[in-house]
Amino acid sequence: MTGTTLNDVERSLDRAADLETEEAVSVLRTARQDIEDLGSNPDVDEGRRKELEERLDQRIREIKERDAYDSGLGAAMNPEDDDAP
């Protein structure tokens, strides 16, 4: 156990919002592993841990979707845009 707390995971989640895609995903994946590791700690509030786990998963999906949209898939998904293929 690394000594990571739910507050540490929450800070990582907040910090990732200000990072570029690759860095954000890396921070969030590390936080995701930390939250999984905390699942075996009986002193951790399981409800809050699950809530943070869901927020982390959602944030990772949002970043991946944003990245896909920014890389040009958005143009294919919105053919009215000027840069559509």
JSON list of N, CA and C in Angstrom, two decimals:
[
{"chain": "A", "resi": 1, "resn": "MET", "atom": "N", "xyz": [0.84, -1.18, 0.00]},
{"chain": "A", "resi": 1, "resn": "MET", "atom": "CA", "xyz": [0.00, 0.00, 0.00]},
{"chain": "A", "resi": 1, "resn": "MET", "atom": "C", "xyz": [0.88, 1.24, 0.00]},
{"chain": "A", "resi": 2, "resn": "THR", "atom": "N", "xyz": [0.55, 2.20, -0.82]},
{"chain": "A", "resi": 2, "resn": "THR", "atom": "CA", "xyz": [1.39, 3.38, -0.99]},
{"chain": "A", "resi": 2, "resn": "THR", "atom": "C", "xyz": [1.07, 4.49, -0.02]},
{"chain": "A", "resi": 3, "resn": "GLY", "atom": "N", "xyz": [0.03, 4.39, 0.76]},
{"chain": "A", "resi": 3, "resn": "GLY", "atom": "CA", "xyz": [-0.37, 5.46, 1.65]},
{"chain": "A", "resi": 3, "resn": "GLY", "atom": "C", "xyz": [-1.26, 6.48, 0.99]},
{"chain": "A", "resi": 4, "resn": "THR", "atom": "N", "xyz": [-1.71, 6.19, -0.20]},
{"chain": "A", "resi": 4, "resn": "THR", "atom": "CA", "xyz": [-2.61, 7.08, -0.92]},
{"chain": "A", "resi": 4, "resn": "THR", "atom": "C", "xyz": [-3.97, 7.08, -0.24]},
{"chain": "A", "resi": 5, "resn": "THR", "atom": "N", "xyz": [-4.57, 8.26, -0.18]},
{"chain": "A", "resi": 5, "resn": "THR", "atom": "CA", "xyz": [-5.90, 8.40, 0.43]},
{"chain": "A", "resi": 5, "resn": "THR", "atom": "C", "xyz": [-6.92, 8.77, -0.63]},
{"chain": "A", "resi": 6, "resn": "LEU", "atom": "N", "xyz": [-8.19, 8.72, -0.27]},
{"chain": "A", "resi": 6, "resn": "LEU", "atom": "CA", "xyz": [-9.24, 9.15, -1.18]},
{"chain": "A", "resi": 6, "resn": "LEU", "atom": "C", "xyz": [-9.08, 10.63, -1.53]},
{"chain": "A", "resi": 7, "resn": "ASN", "atom": "N", "xyz": [-8.61, 11.42, -0.58]},
{"chain": "A", "resi": 7, "resn": "ASN", "atom": "CA", "xyz": [-8.36, 12.84, -0.87]},
{"chain": "A", "resi": 7, "resn": "ASN", "atom": "C", "xyz": [-7.28, 13.01, -1.93]},
{"chain": "A", "resi": 8, "resn": "ASP", "atom": "N", "xyz": [-6.24, 12.17, -1.88]},
{"chain": "A", "resi": 8, "resn": "ASP", "atom": "CA", "xyz": [-5.19, 12.22, -2.90]},
{"chain": "A", "resi": 8, "resn": "ASP", "atom": "C", "xyz": [-5.76, 11.90, -4.28]},
{"chain": "A", "resi": 9, "resn": "VAL", "atom": "N", "xyz": [-6.61, 10.89, -4.34]},
{"chain": "A", "resi": 9, "resn": "VAL", "atom": "CA", "xyz": [-7.24, 10.50, -5.60]},
{"chain": "A", "resi": 9, "resn": "VAL", "atom": "C", "xyz": [-8.11, 11.64, -6.11]},
{"chain": "A", "resi": 10, "resn": "GLU", "atom": "N", "xyz": [-8.85, 12.26, -5.22]},
{"chain": "A", "resi": 10, "resn": "GLU", "atom": "CA", "xyz": [-9.72, 13.37, -5.63]},
{"chain": "A", "resi": 10, "resn": "GLU", "atom": "C", "xyz": [-8.89, 14.54, -6.15]},
{"chain": "A", "resi": 11, "resn": "ARG", "atom": "N", "xyz": [-7.77, 14.82, -5.53]},
{"chain": "A", "resi": 11, "resn": "ARG", "atom": "CA", "xyz": [-6.89, 15.90, -6.01]},
{"chain": "A", "resi": 11, "resn": "ARG", "atom": "C", "xyz": [-6.34, 15.57, -7.40]},
{"chain": "A", "resi": 12, "resn": "SER", "atom": "N", "xyz": [-6.00, 14.32, -7.63]},
{"chain": "A", "resi": 12, "resn": "SER", "atom": "CA", "xyz": [-5.52, 13.90, -8.96]},
{"chain": "A", "resi": 12, "resn": "SER", "atom": "C", "xyz": [-6.62, 14.09, -10.00]},
{"chain": "A", "resi": 13, "resn": "LEU", "atom": "N", "xyz": [-7.82, 13.76, -9.63]},
{"chain": "A", "resi": 13, "resn": "LEU", "atom": "CA", "xyz": [-8.96, 13.93, -10.54]},
{"chain": "A", "resi": 13, "resn": "LEU", "atom": "C", "xyz": [-9.12, 15.40, -10.90]},
{"chain": "A", "resi": 14, "resn": "ASP", "atom": "N", "xyz": [-9.05, 16.28, -9.92]},
{"chain": "A", "resi": 14, "resn": "ASP", "atom": "CA", "xyz": [-9.17, 17.72, -10.17]},
{"chain": "A", "resi": 14, "resn": "ASP", "atom": "C", "xyz": [-8.01, 18.25, -10.99]},
{"chain": "A", "resi": 15, "resn": "ARG", "atom": "N", "xyz": [-6.80, 17.78, -10.68]},
{"chain": "A", "resi": 15, "resn": "ARG", "atom": "CA", "xyz": [-5.60, 18.24, -11.39]},
{"chain": "A", "resi": 15, "resn": "ARG", "atom": "C", "xyz": [-5.62, 17.85, -12.86]},
{"chain": "A", "resi": 16, "resn": "ALA", "atom": "N", "xyz": [-6.16, 16.68, -13.16]},
{"chain": "A", "resi": 16, "resn": "ALA", "atom": "CA", "xyz": [-6.18, 16.19, -14.54]},
{"chain": "A", "resi": 16, "resn": "ALA", "atom": "C", "xyz": [-7.00, 17.09, -15.45]},
{"chain": "A", "resi": 17, "resn": "ALA", "atom": "N", "xyz": [-7.93, 17.83, -14.89]},
{"chain": "A", "resi": 17, "resn": "ALA", "atom": "CA", "xyz": [-8.76, 18.72, -15.71]},
{"chain": "A", "resi": 17, "resn": "ALA", "atom": "C", "xyz": [-7.93, 19.81, -16.39]},
{"chain": "A", "resi": 18, "resn": "ASP", "atom": "N", "xyz": [-6.77, 20.14, -15.83]},
{"chain": "A", "resi": 18, "resn": "ASP", "atom": "CA", "xyz": [-5.94, 21.22, -16.36]},
{"chain": "A", "resi": 18, "resn": "ASP", "atom": "C", "xyz": [-4.79, 20.73, -17.23]},
{"chain": "A", "resi": 19, "resn": "LEU", "atom": "N", "xyz": [-4.72, 19.42, -17.47]},
{"chain": "A", "resi": 19, "resn": "LEU", "atom": "CA", "xyz": [-3.60, 18.85, -18.21]},
{"chain": "A", "resi": 19, "resn": "LEU", "atom": "C", "xyz": [-3.97, 18.54, -19.65]},
{"chain": "A", "resi": 20, "resn": "GLU", "atom": "N", "xyz": [-2.94, 18.41, -20.47]},
{"chain": "A", "resi": 20, "resn": "GLU", "atom": "CA", "xyz": [-3.14, 17.96, -21.84]},
{"chain": "A", "resi": 20, "resn": "GLU", "atom": "C", "xyz": [-3.59, 16.50, -21.82]},
{"chain": "A", "resi": 21, "resn": "THR", "atom": "N", "xyz": [-4.13, 16.03, -22.91]},
{"chain": "A", "resi": 21, "resn": "THR", "atom": "CA", "xyz": [-4.76, 14.72, -22.98]},
{"chain": "A", "resi": 21, "resn": "THR", "atom": "C", "xyz": [-3.88, 13.58, -22.46]},
{"chain": "A", "resi": 22, "resn": "GLU", "atom": "N", "xyz": [-2.68, 13.43, -22.98]},
{"chain": "A", "resi": 22, "resn": "GLU", "atom": "CA", "xyz": [-1.83, 12.30, -22.58]},
{"chain": "A", "resi": 22, "resn": "GLU", "atom": "C", "xyz": [-1.49, 12.35, -21.10]},
{"chain": "A", "resi": 23, "resn": "GLU", "atom": "N", "xyz": [-1.14, 13.54, -20.62]},
{"chain": "A", "resi": 23, "resn": "GLU", "atom": "CA", "xyz": [-0.81, 13.68, -19.20]},
{"chain": "A", "resi": 23, "resn": "GLU", "atom": "C", "xyz": [-2.03, 13.41, -18.33]},
{"chain": "A", "resi": 24, "resn": "ALA", "atom": "N", "xyz": [-3.18, 13.93, -18.74]},
{"chain": "A", "resi": 24, "resn": "ALA", "atom": "CA", "xyz": [-4.41, 13.75, -17.97]},
{"chain": "A", "resi": 24, "resn": "ALA", "atom": "C", "xyz": [-4.77, 12.27, -17.87]},
{"chain": "A", "resi": 25, "resn": "VAL", "atom": "N", "xyz": [-4.70, 11.57, -18.98]},
{"chain": "A", "resi": 25, "resn": "VAL", "atom": "CA", "xyz": [-5.03, 10.14, -18.97]},
{"chain": "A", "resi": 25, "resn": "VAL", "atom": "C", "xyz": [-4.05, 9.38, -18.08]},
{"chain": "A", "resi": 26, "resn": "SER", "atom": "N", "xyz": [-2.78, 9.73, -18.14]},
{"chain": "A", "resi": 26, "resn": "SER", "atom": "CA", "xyz": [-1.79, 9.08, -17.30]},
{"chain": "A", "resi": 26, "resn": "SER", "atom": "C", "xyz": [-2.08, 9.31, -15.81]},
{"chain": "A", "resi": 27, "resn": "VAL", "atom": "N", "xyz": [-2.37, 10.54, -15.44]},
{"chain": "A", "resi": 27, "resn": "VAL", "atom": "CA", "xyz": [-2.69, 10.87, -14.05]},
{"chain": "A", "resi": 27, "resn": "VAL", "atom": "C", "xyz": [-3.95, 10.12, -13.61]},
{"chain": "A", "resi": 28, "resn": "LEU", "atom": "N", "xyz": [-4.94, 10.09, -14.48]},
{"chain": "A", "resi": 28, "resn": "LEU", "atom": "CA", "xyz": [-6.20, 9.43, -14.14]},
{"chain": "A", "resi": 28, "resn": "LEU", "atom": "C", "xyz": [-6.04, 7.91, -14.05]},
{"chain": "A", "resi": 29, "resn": "ARG", "atom": "N", "xyz": [-5.23, 7.33, -14.88]},
{"chain": "A", "resi": 29, "resn": "ARG", "atom": "CA", "xyz": [-4.99, 5.88, -14.80]},
{"chain": "A", "resi": 29, "resn": "ARG", "atom": "C", "xyz": [-4.26, 5.52, -13.50]},
{"chain": "A", "resi": 30, "resn": "THR", "atom": "N", "xyz": [-3.31, 6.35, -13.12]},
{"chain": "A", "resi": 30, "resn": "THR", "atom": "CA", "xyz": [-2.62, 6.14, -11.85]},
{"chain": "A", "resi": 30, "resn": "THR", "atom": "C", "xyz": [-3.61, 6.27, -10.70]},
{"chain": "A", "resi": 31, "resn": "ALA", "atom": "N", "xyz": [-4.45, 7.28, -10.75]},
{"chain": "A", "resi": 31, "resn": "ALA", "atom": "CA", "xyz": [-5.47, 7.47, -9.72]},
{"chain": "A", "resi": 31, "resn": "ALA", "atom": "C", "xyz": [-6.44, 6.30, -9.70]},
{"chain": "A", "resi": 32, "resn": "ARG", "atom": "N", "xyz": [-6.75, 5.77, -10.87]},
{"chain": "A", "resi": 32, "resn": "ARG", "atom": "CA", "xyz": [-7.66, 4.61, -10.98]},
{"chain": "A", "resi": 32, "resn": "ARG", "atom": "C", "xyz": [-7.04, 3.40, -10.29]},
{"chain": "A", "resi": 33, "resn": "GLN", "atom": "N", "xyz": [-5.75, 3.20, -10.49]},
{"chain": "A", "resi": 33, "resn": "GLN", "atom": "CA", "xyz": [-5.06, 2.09, -9.82]},
{"chain": "A", "resi": 33, "resn": "GLN", "atom": "C", "xyz": [-5.04, 2.31, -8.31]},
{"chain": "A", "resi": 34, "resn": "ASP", "atom": "N", "xyz": [-4.80, 3.54, -7.90]},
{"chain": "A", "resi": 34, "resn": "ASP", "atom": "CA", "xyz": [-4.80, 3.86, -6.47]},
{"chain": "A", "resi": 34, "resn": "ASP", "atom": "C", "xyz": [-6.16, 3.58, -5.85]},
{"chain": "A", "resi": 35, "resn": "ILE", "atom": "N", "xyz": [-7.22, 3.94, -6.55]},
{"chain": "A", "resi": 35, "resn": "ILE", "atom": "CA", "xyz": [-8.57, 3.74, -6.01]},
{"chain": "A", "resi": 35, "resn": "ILE", "atom": "C", "xyz": [-8.89, 2.25, -5.93]},
{"chain": "A", "resi": 36, "resn": "GLU", "atom": "N", "xyz": [-8.40, 1.47, -6.89]},
{"chain": "A", "resi": 36, "resn": "GLU", "atom": "CA", "xyz": [-8.59, 0.02, -6.83]},
{"chain": "A", "resi": 36, "resn": "GLU", "atom": "C", "xyz": [-7.83, -0.57, -5.64]},
{"chain": "A", "resi": 37, "resn": "ASP", "atom": "N", "xyz": [-6.61, -0.08, -5.42]},
{"chain": "A", "resi": 37, "resn": "ASP", "atom": "CA", "xyz": [-5.81, -0.56, -4.29]},
{"chain": "A", "resi": 37, "resn": "ASP", "atom": "C", "xyz": [-6.47, -0.23, -2.96]},
{"chain": "A", "resi": 38, "resn": "LEU", "atom": "N", "xyz": [-7.13, 0.90, -2.90]},
{"chain": "A", "resi": 38, "resn": "LEU", "atom": "CA", "xyz": [-7.83, 1.30, -1.67]},
{"chain": "A", "resi": 38, "resn": "LEU", "atom": "C", "xyz": [-9.04, 0.43, -1.38]},
{"chain": "A", "resi": 39, "resn": "GLY", "atom": "N", "xyz": [-9.51, -0.30, -2.37]},
{"chain": "A", "resi": 39, "resn": "GLY", "atom": "CA", "xyz": [-10.67, -1.18, -2.20]},
{"chain": "A", "resi": 39, "resn": "GLY", "atom": "C", "xyz": [-10.42, -2.28, -1.19]},
{"chain": "A", "resi": 40, "resn": "SER", "atom": "N", "xyz": [-9.17, -2.63, -0.97]},
{"chain": "A", "resi": 40, "resn": "SER", "atom": "CA", "xyz": [-8.86, -3.69, -0.01]},
{"chain": "A", "resi": 40, "resn": "SER", "atom": "C", "xyz": [-8.59, -3.15, 1.39]},
{"chain": "A", "resi": 41, "resn": "ASN", "atom": "N", "xyz": [-8.68, -1.84, 1.56]},
{"chain": "A", "resi": 41, "resn": "ASN", "atom": "CA", "xyz": [-8.44, -1.22, 2.86]},
{"chain": "A", "resi": 41, "resn": "ASN", "atom": "C", "xyz": [-9.75, -1.09, 3.61]},
{"chain": "A", "resi": 42, "resn": "PRO", "atom": "N", "xyz": [-9.89, -1.78, 4.74]},
{"chain": "A", "resi": 42, "resn": "PRO", "atom": "CA", "xyz": [-11.16, -1.74, 5.48]},
{"chain": "A", "resi": 42, "resn": "PRO", "atom": "C", "xyz": [-11.45, -0.38, 6.12]},
{"chain": "A", "resi": 43, "resn": "ASP", "atom": "N", "xyz": [-10.46, 0.50, 6.21]},
{"chain": "A", "resi": 43, "resn": "ASP", "atom": "CA", "xyz": [-10.66, 1.81, 6.81]},
{"chain": "A", "resi": 43, "resn": "ASP", "atom": "C", "xyz": [-11.18, 2.85, 5.82]},
{"chain": "A", "resi": 44, "resn": "VAL", "atom": "N", "xyz": [-11.30, 2.49, 4.56]},
{"chain": "A", "resi": 44, "resn": "VAL", "atom": "CA", "xyz": [-11.73, 3.42, 3.52]},
{"chain": "A", "resi": 44, "resn": "VAL", "atom": "C", "xyz": [-13.25, 3.37, 3.38]},
{"chain": "A", "resi": 45, "resn": "ASP", "atom": "N", "xyz": [-13.84, 4.55, 3.26]},
{"chain": "A", "resi": 45, "resn": "ASP", "atom": "CA", "xyz": [-15.29, 4.66, 3.05]},
{"chain": "A", "resi": 45, "resn": "ASP", "atom": "C", "xyz": [-15.61, 4.11, 1.65]},
{"chain": "A", "resi": 46, "resn": "GLU", "atom": "N", "xyz": [-16.23, 2.93, 1.62]},
{"chain": "A", "resi": 46, "resn": "GLU", "atom": "CA", "xyz": [-16.48, 2.24, 0.34]},
{"chain": "A", "resi": 46, "resn": "GLU", "atom": "C", "xyz": [-17.40, 3.03, -0.57]},
{"chain": "A", "resi": 47, "resn": "GLY", "atom": "N", "xyz": [-18.39, 3.70, -0.01]},
{"chain": "A", "resi": 47, "resn": "GLY", "atom": "CA", "xyz": [-19.30, 4.51, -0.82]},
{"chain": "A", "resi": 47, "resn": "GLY", "atom": "C", "xyz": [-18.58, 5.64, -1.53]},
{"chain": "A", "resi": 48, "resn": "ARG", "atom": "N", "xyz": [-17.74, 6.35, -0.80]},
{"chain": "A", "resi": 48, "resn": "ARG", "atom": "CA", "xyz": [-16.97, 7.45, -1.40]},
{"chain": "A", "resi": 48, "resn": "ARG", "atom": "C", "xyz": [-15.97, 6.91, -2.41]},
{"chain": "A", "resi": 49, "resn": "ARG", "atom": "N", "xyz": [-15.35, 5.76, -2.09]},
{"chain": "A", "resi": 49, "resn": "ARG", "atom": "CA", "xyz": [-14.39, 5.16, -3.02]},
{"chain": "A", "resi": 49, "resn": "ARG", "atom": "C", "xyz": [-15.06, 4.81, -4.34]},
{"chain": "A", "resi": 50, "resn": "LYS", "atom": "N", "xyz": [-16.25, 4.21, -4.26]},
{"chain": "A", "resi": 50, "resn": "LYS", "atom": "CA", "xyz": [-16.99, 3.85, -5.48]},
{"chain": "A", "resi": 50, "resn": "LYS", "atom": "C", "xyz": [-17.37, 5.10, -6.28]},
{"chain": "A", "resi": 51, "resn": "GLU", "atom": "N", "xyz": [-17.78, 6.15, -5.57]},
{"chain": "A", "resi": 51, "resn": "GLU", "atom": "CA", "xyz": [-18.14, 7.40, -6.24]},
{"chain": "A", "resi": 51, "resn": "GLU", "atom": "C", "xyz": [-16.94, 7.98, -7.00]},
{"chain": "A", "resi": 52, "resn": "LEU", "atom": "N", "xyz": [-15.77, 7.99, -6.35]},
{"chain": "A", "resi": 52, "resn": "LEU", "atom": "CA", "xyz": [-14.57, 8.49, -7.01]},
{"chain": "A", "resi": 52, "resn": "LEU", "atom": "C", "xyz": [-14.17, 7.60, -8.19]},
{"chain": "A", "resi": 53, "resn": "GLU", "atom": "N", "xyz": [-14.34, 6.30, -8.03]},
{"chain": "A", "resi": 53, "resn": "GLU", "atom": "CA", "xyz": [-14.04, 5.36, -9.10]},
{"chain": "A", "resi": 53, "resn": "GLU", "atom": "C", "xyz": [-14.91, 5.66, -10.33]},
{"chain": "A", "resi": 54, "resn": "GLU", "atom": "N", "xyz": [-16.18, 5.91, -10.12]},
{"chain": "A", "resi": 54, "resn": "GLU", "atom": "CA", "xyz": [-17.09, 6.24, -11.23]},
{"chain": "A", "resi": 54, "resn": "GLU", "atom": "C", "xyz": [-16.71, 7.57, -11.86]},
{"chain": "A", "resi": 55, "resn": "ARG", "atom": "N", "xyz": [-16.36, 8.56, -11.04]},
{"chain": "A", "resi": 55, "resn": "ARG", "atom": "CA", "xyz": [-15.93, 9.86, -11.58]},
{"chain": "A", "resi": 55, "resn": "ARG", "atom": "C", "xyz": [-14.67, 9.72, -12.41]},
{"chain": "A", "resi": 56, "resn": "LEU", "atom": "N", "xyz": [-13.73, 8.90, -11.94]},
{"chain": "A", "resi": 56, "resn": "LEU", "atom": "CA", "xyz": [-12.49, 8.67, -12.69]},
{"chain": "A", "resi": 56, "resn": "LEU", "atom": "C", "xyz": [-12.77, 8.03, -14.04]},
{"chain": "A", "resi": 57, "resn": "ASP", "atom": "N", "xyz": [-13.59, 6.99, -14.04]},
{"chain": "A", "resi": 57, "resn": "ASP", "atom": "CA", "xyz": [-13.94, 6.32, -15.29]},
{"chain": "A", "resi": 57, "resn": "ASP", "atom": "C", "xyz": [-14.61, 7.28, -16.26]},
{"chain": "A", "resi": 58, "resn": "GLN", "atom": "N", "xyz": [-15.53, 8.09, -15.74]},
{"chain": "A", "resi": 58, "resn": "GLN", "atom": "CA", "xyz": [-16.23, 9.05, -16.59]},
{"chain": "A", "resi": 58, "resn": "GLN", "atom": "C", "xyz": [-15.26, 10.08, -17.15]},
{"chain": "A", "resi": 59, "resn": "ARG", "atom": "N", "xyz": [-14.35, 10.57, -16.33]},
{"chain": "A", "resi": 59, "resn": "ARG", "atom": "CA", "xyz": [-13.39, 11.58, -16.78]},
{"chain": "A", "resi": 59, "resn": "ARG", "atom": "C", "xyz": [-12.45, 11.01, -17.84]},
{"chain": "A", "resi": 60, "resn": "ILE", "atom": "N", "xyz": [-12.02, 9.77, -17.68]},
{"chain": "A", "resi": 60, "resn": "ILE", "atom": "CA", "xyz": [-11.17, 9.14, -18.70]},
{"chain": "A", "resi": 60, "resn": "ILE", "atom": "C", "xyz": [-11.92, 9.04, -20.03]},
{"chain": "A", "resi": 61, "resn": "ARG", "atom": "N", "xyz": [-13.19, 8.62, -19.97]},
{"chain": "A", "resi": 61, "resn": "ARG", "atom": "CA", "xyz": [-14.01, 8.55, -21.20]},
{"chain": "A", "resi": 61, "resn": "ARG", "atom": "C", "xyz": [-14.16, 9.92, -21.85]},
{"chain": "A", "resi": 62, "resn": "GLU", "atom": "N", "xyz": [-14.40, 10.96, -21.04]},
{"chain": "A", "resi": 62, "resn": "GLU", "atom": "CA", "xyz": [-14.55, 12.32, -21.57]},
{"chain": "A", "resi": 62, "resn": "GLU", "atom": "C", "xyz": [-13.29, 12.78, -22.29]},
{"chain": "A", "resi": 63, "resn": "ILE", "atom": "N", "xyz": [-12.16, 12.51, -21.70]},
{"chain": "A", "resi": 63, "resn": "ILE", "atom": "CA", "xyz": [-10.89, 12.93, -22.30]},
{"chain": "A", "resi": 63, "resn": "ILE", "atom": "C", "xyz": [-10.64, 12.19, -23.60]},
{"chain": "A", "resi": 64, "resn": "LYS", "atom": "N", "xyz": [-10.89, 10.89, -23.61]},
{"chain": "A", "resi": 64, "resn": "LYS", "atom": "CA", "xyz": [-10.71, 10.12, -24.84]},
{"chain": "A", "resi": 64, "resn": "LYS", "atom": "C", "xyz": [-11.66, 10.58, -25.93]},
{"chain": "A", "resi": 65, "resn": "GLU", "atom": "N", "xyz": [-12.90, 10.89, -25.58]},
{"chain": "A", "resi": 65, "resn": "GLU", "atom": "CA", "xyz": [-13.87, 11.38, -26.56]},
{"chain": "A", "resi": 65, "resn": "GLU", "atom": "C", "xyz": [-13.46, 12.74, -27.09]},
{"chain": "A", "resi": 66, "resn": "ARG", "atom": "N", "xyz": [-12.99, 13.61, -26.18]},
{"chain": "A", "resi": 66, "resn": "ARG", "atom": "CA", "xyz": [-12.53, 14.93, -26.60]},
{"chain": "A", "resi": 66, "resn": "ARG", "atom": "C", "xyz": [-11.35, 14.80, -27.54]},
{"chain": "A", "resi": 67, "resn": "ASP", "atom": "N", "xyz": [-10.42, 13.90, -27.22]},
{"chain": "A", "resi": 67, "resn": "ASP", "atom": "CA", "xyz": [-9.25, 13.69, -28.05]},
{"chain": "A", "resi": 67, "resn": "ASP", "atom": "C", "xyz": [-9.65, 13.16, -29.43]},
{"chain": "A", "resi": 68, "resn": "ALA", "atom": "N", "xyz": [-10.59, 12.23, -29.47]},
{"chain": "A", "resi": 68, "resn": "ALA", "atom": "CA", "xyz": [-11.05, 11.68, -30.74]},
{"chain": "A", "resi": 68, "resn": "ALA", "atom": "C", "xyz": [-11.72, 12.78, -31.57]},
{"chain": "A", "resi": 69, "resn": "TYR", "atom": "N", "xyz": [-12.51, 13.60, -30.94]},
{"chain": "A", "resi": 69, "resn": "TYR", "atom": "CA", "xyz": [-13.19, 14.68, -31.65]},
{"chain": "A", "resi": 69, "resn": "TYR", "atom": "C", "xyz": [-12.17, 15.67, -32.19]},
{"chain": "A", "resi": 70, "resn": "ASP", "atom": "N", "xyz": [-11.21, 16.04, -31.35]},
{"chain": "A", "resi": 70, "resn": "ASP", "atom": "CA", "xyz": [-10.19, 17.01, -31.75]},
{"chain": "A", "resi": 70, "resn": "ASP", "atom": "C", "xyz": [-9.29, 16.48, -32.86]},
{"chain": "A", "resi": 71, "resn": "SER", "atom": "N", "xyz": [-9.13, 15.16, -32.96]},
{"chain": "A", "resi": 71, "resn": "SER", "atom": "CA", "xyz": [-8.22, 14.61, -33.96]},
{"chain": "A", "resi": 71, "resn": "SER", "atom": "C", "xyz": [-8.87, 14.45, -35.32]},
{"chain": "A", "resi": 72, "resn": "GLY", "atom": "N", "xyz": [-10.10, 14.86, -35.47]},
{"chain": "A", "resi": 72, "resn": "GLY", "atom": "CA", "xyz": [-10.72, 14.81, -36.79]},
{"chain": "A", "resi": 72, "resn": "GLY", "atom": "C", "xyz": [-11.94, 13.95, -36.88]},
{"chain": "A", "resi": 73, "resn": "LEU", "atom": "N", "xyz": [-12.14, 13.09, -35.93]},
{"chain": "A", "resi": 73, "resn": "LEU", "atom": "CA", "xyz": [-13.36, 12.29, -35.96]},
{"chain": "A", "resi": 73, "resn": "LEU", "atom": "C", "xyz": [-14.58, 13.18, -35.83]},
{"chain": "A", "resi": 74, "resn": "GLY", "atom": "N", "xyz": [-14.42, 14.29, -35.17]},
{"chain": "A", "resi": 74, "resn": "GLY", "atom": "CA", "xyz": [-15.54, 15.21, -35.00]},
{"chain": "A", "resi": 74, "resn": "GLY", "atom": "C", "xyz": [-16.04, 15.72, -36.34]},
{"chain": "A", "resi": 75, "resn": "ALA", "atom": "N", "xyz": [-15.13, 15.93, -37.28]},
{"chain": "A", "resi": 75, "resn": "ALA", "atom": "CA", "xyz": [-15.52, 16.39, -38.60]},
{"chain": "A", "resi": 75, "resn": "ALA", "atom": "C", "xyz": [-16.35, 15.33, -39.31]},
{"chain": "A", "resi": 76, "resn": "ALA", "atom": "N", "xyz": [-15.96, 14.08, -39.15]},
{"chain": "A", "resi": 76, "resn": "ALA", "atom": "CA", "xyz": [-16.72, 13.01, -39.80]},
{"chain": "A", "resi": 76, "resn": "ALA", "atom": "C", "xyz": [-18.08, 12.82, -39.13]},
{"chain": "A", "resi": 77, "resn": "MET", "atom": "N", "xyz": [-18.14, 13.12, -37.84]},
{"chain": "A", "resi": 77, "resn": "MET", "atom": "CA", "xyz": [-19.39, 12.95, -37.12]},
{"chain": "A", "resi": 77, "resn": "MET", "atom": "C", "xyz": [-20.33, 14.14, -37.35]},
{"chain": "A", "resi": 78, "resn": "ASN", "atom": "N", "xyz": [-19.77, 15.29, -37.77]},
{"chain": "A", "resi": 78, "resn": "ASN", "atom": "CA", "xyz": [-20.56, 16.49, -38.02]},
{"chain": "A", "resi": 78, "resn": "ASN", "atom": "C", "xyz": [-20.28, 16.99, -39.43]},
{"chain": "A", "resi": 79, "resn": "PRO", "atom": "N", "xyz": [-20.90, 16.39, -40.42]},
{"chain": "A", "resi": 79, "resn": "PRO", "atom": "CA", "xyz": [-20.57, 16.71, -41.80]},
{"chain": "A", "resi": 79, "resn": "PRO", "atom": "C", "xyz": [-20.89, 18.14, -42.21]},
{"chain": "A", "resi": 80, "resn": "GLU", "atom": "N", "xyz": [-21.66, 18.87, -41.40]},
{"chain": "A", "resi": 80, "resn": "GLU", "atom": "CA", "xyz": [-21.93, 20.26, -41.74]},
{"chain": "A", "resi": 80, "resn": "GLU", "atom": "C", "xyz": [-20.72, 21.14, -41.51]},
{"chain": "A", "resi": 81, "resn": "ASP", "atom": "N", "xyz": [-19.76, 20.66, -40.71]},
{"chain": "A", "resi": 81, "resn": "ASP", "atom": "CA", "xyz": [-18.57, 21.45, -40.44]},
{"chain": "A", "resi": 81, "resn": "ASP", "atom": "C", "xyz": [-17.78, 21.66, -41.71]},
{"chain": "A", "resi": 82, "resn": "ASP", "atom": "N", "xyz": [-17.10, 22.80, -41.79]},
{"chain": "A", "resi": 82, "resn": "ASP", "atom": "CA", "xyz": [-16.33, 23.14, -42.98]},
{"chain": "A", "resi": 82, "resn": "ASP", "atom": "C", "xyz": [-15.20, 22.16, -43.28]},
{"chain": "A", "resi": 83, "resn": "ASP", "atom": "N", "xyz": [-14.65, 21.53, -42.24]},
{"chain": "A", "resi": 83, "resn": "ASP", "atom": "CA", "xyz": [-13.51, 20.65, -42.46]},
{"chain": "A", "resi": 83, "resn": "ASP", "atom": "C", "xyz": [-13.89, 19.18, -42.59]},
{"chain": "A", "resi": 84, "resn": "ALA", "atom": "N", "xyz": [-15.15, 18.93, -42.83]},
{"chain": "A", "resi": 84, "resn": "ALA", "atom": "CA", "xyz": [-15.61, 17.53, -42.98]},
{"chain": "A", "resi": 84, "resn": "ALA", "atom": "C", "xyz": [-15.02, 16.94, -44.25]},
{"chain": "A", "resi": 85, "resn": "PRO", "atom": "N", "xyz": [-14.71, 15.65, -44.22]},
{"chain": "A", "resi": 85, "resn": "PRO", "atom": "CA", "xyz": [-14.12, 15.01, -45.41]},
{"chain": "A", "resi": 85, "resn": "PRO", "atom": "C", "xyz": [-15.10, 14.91, -46.56]}
]
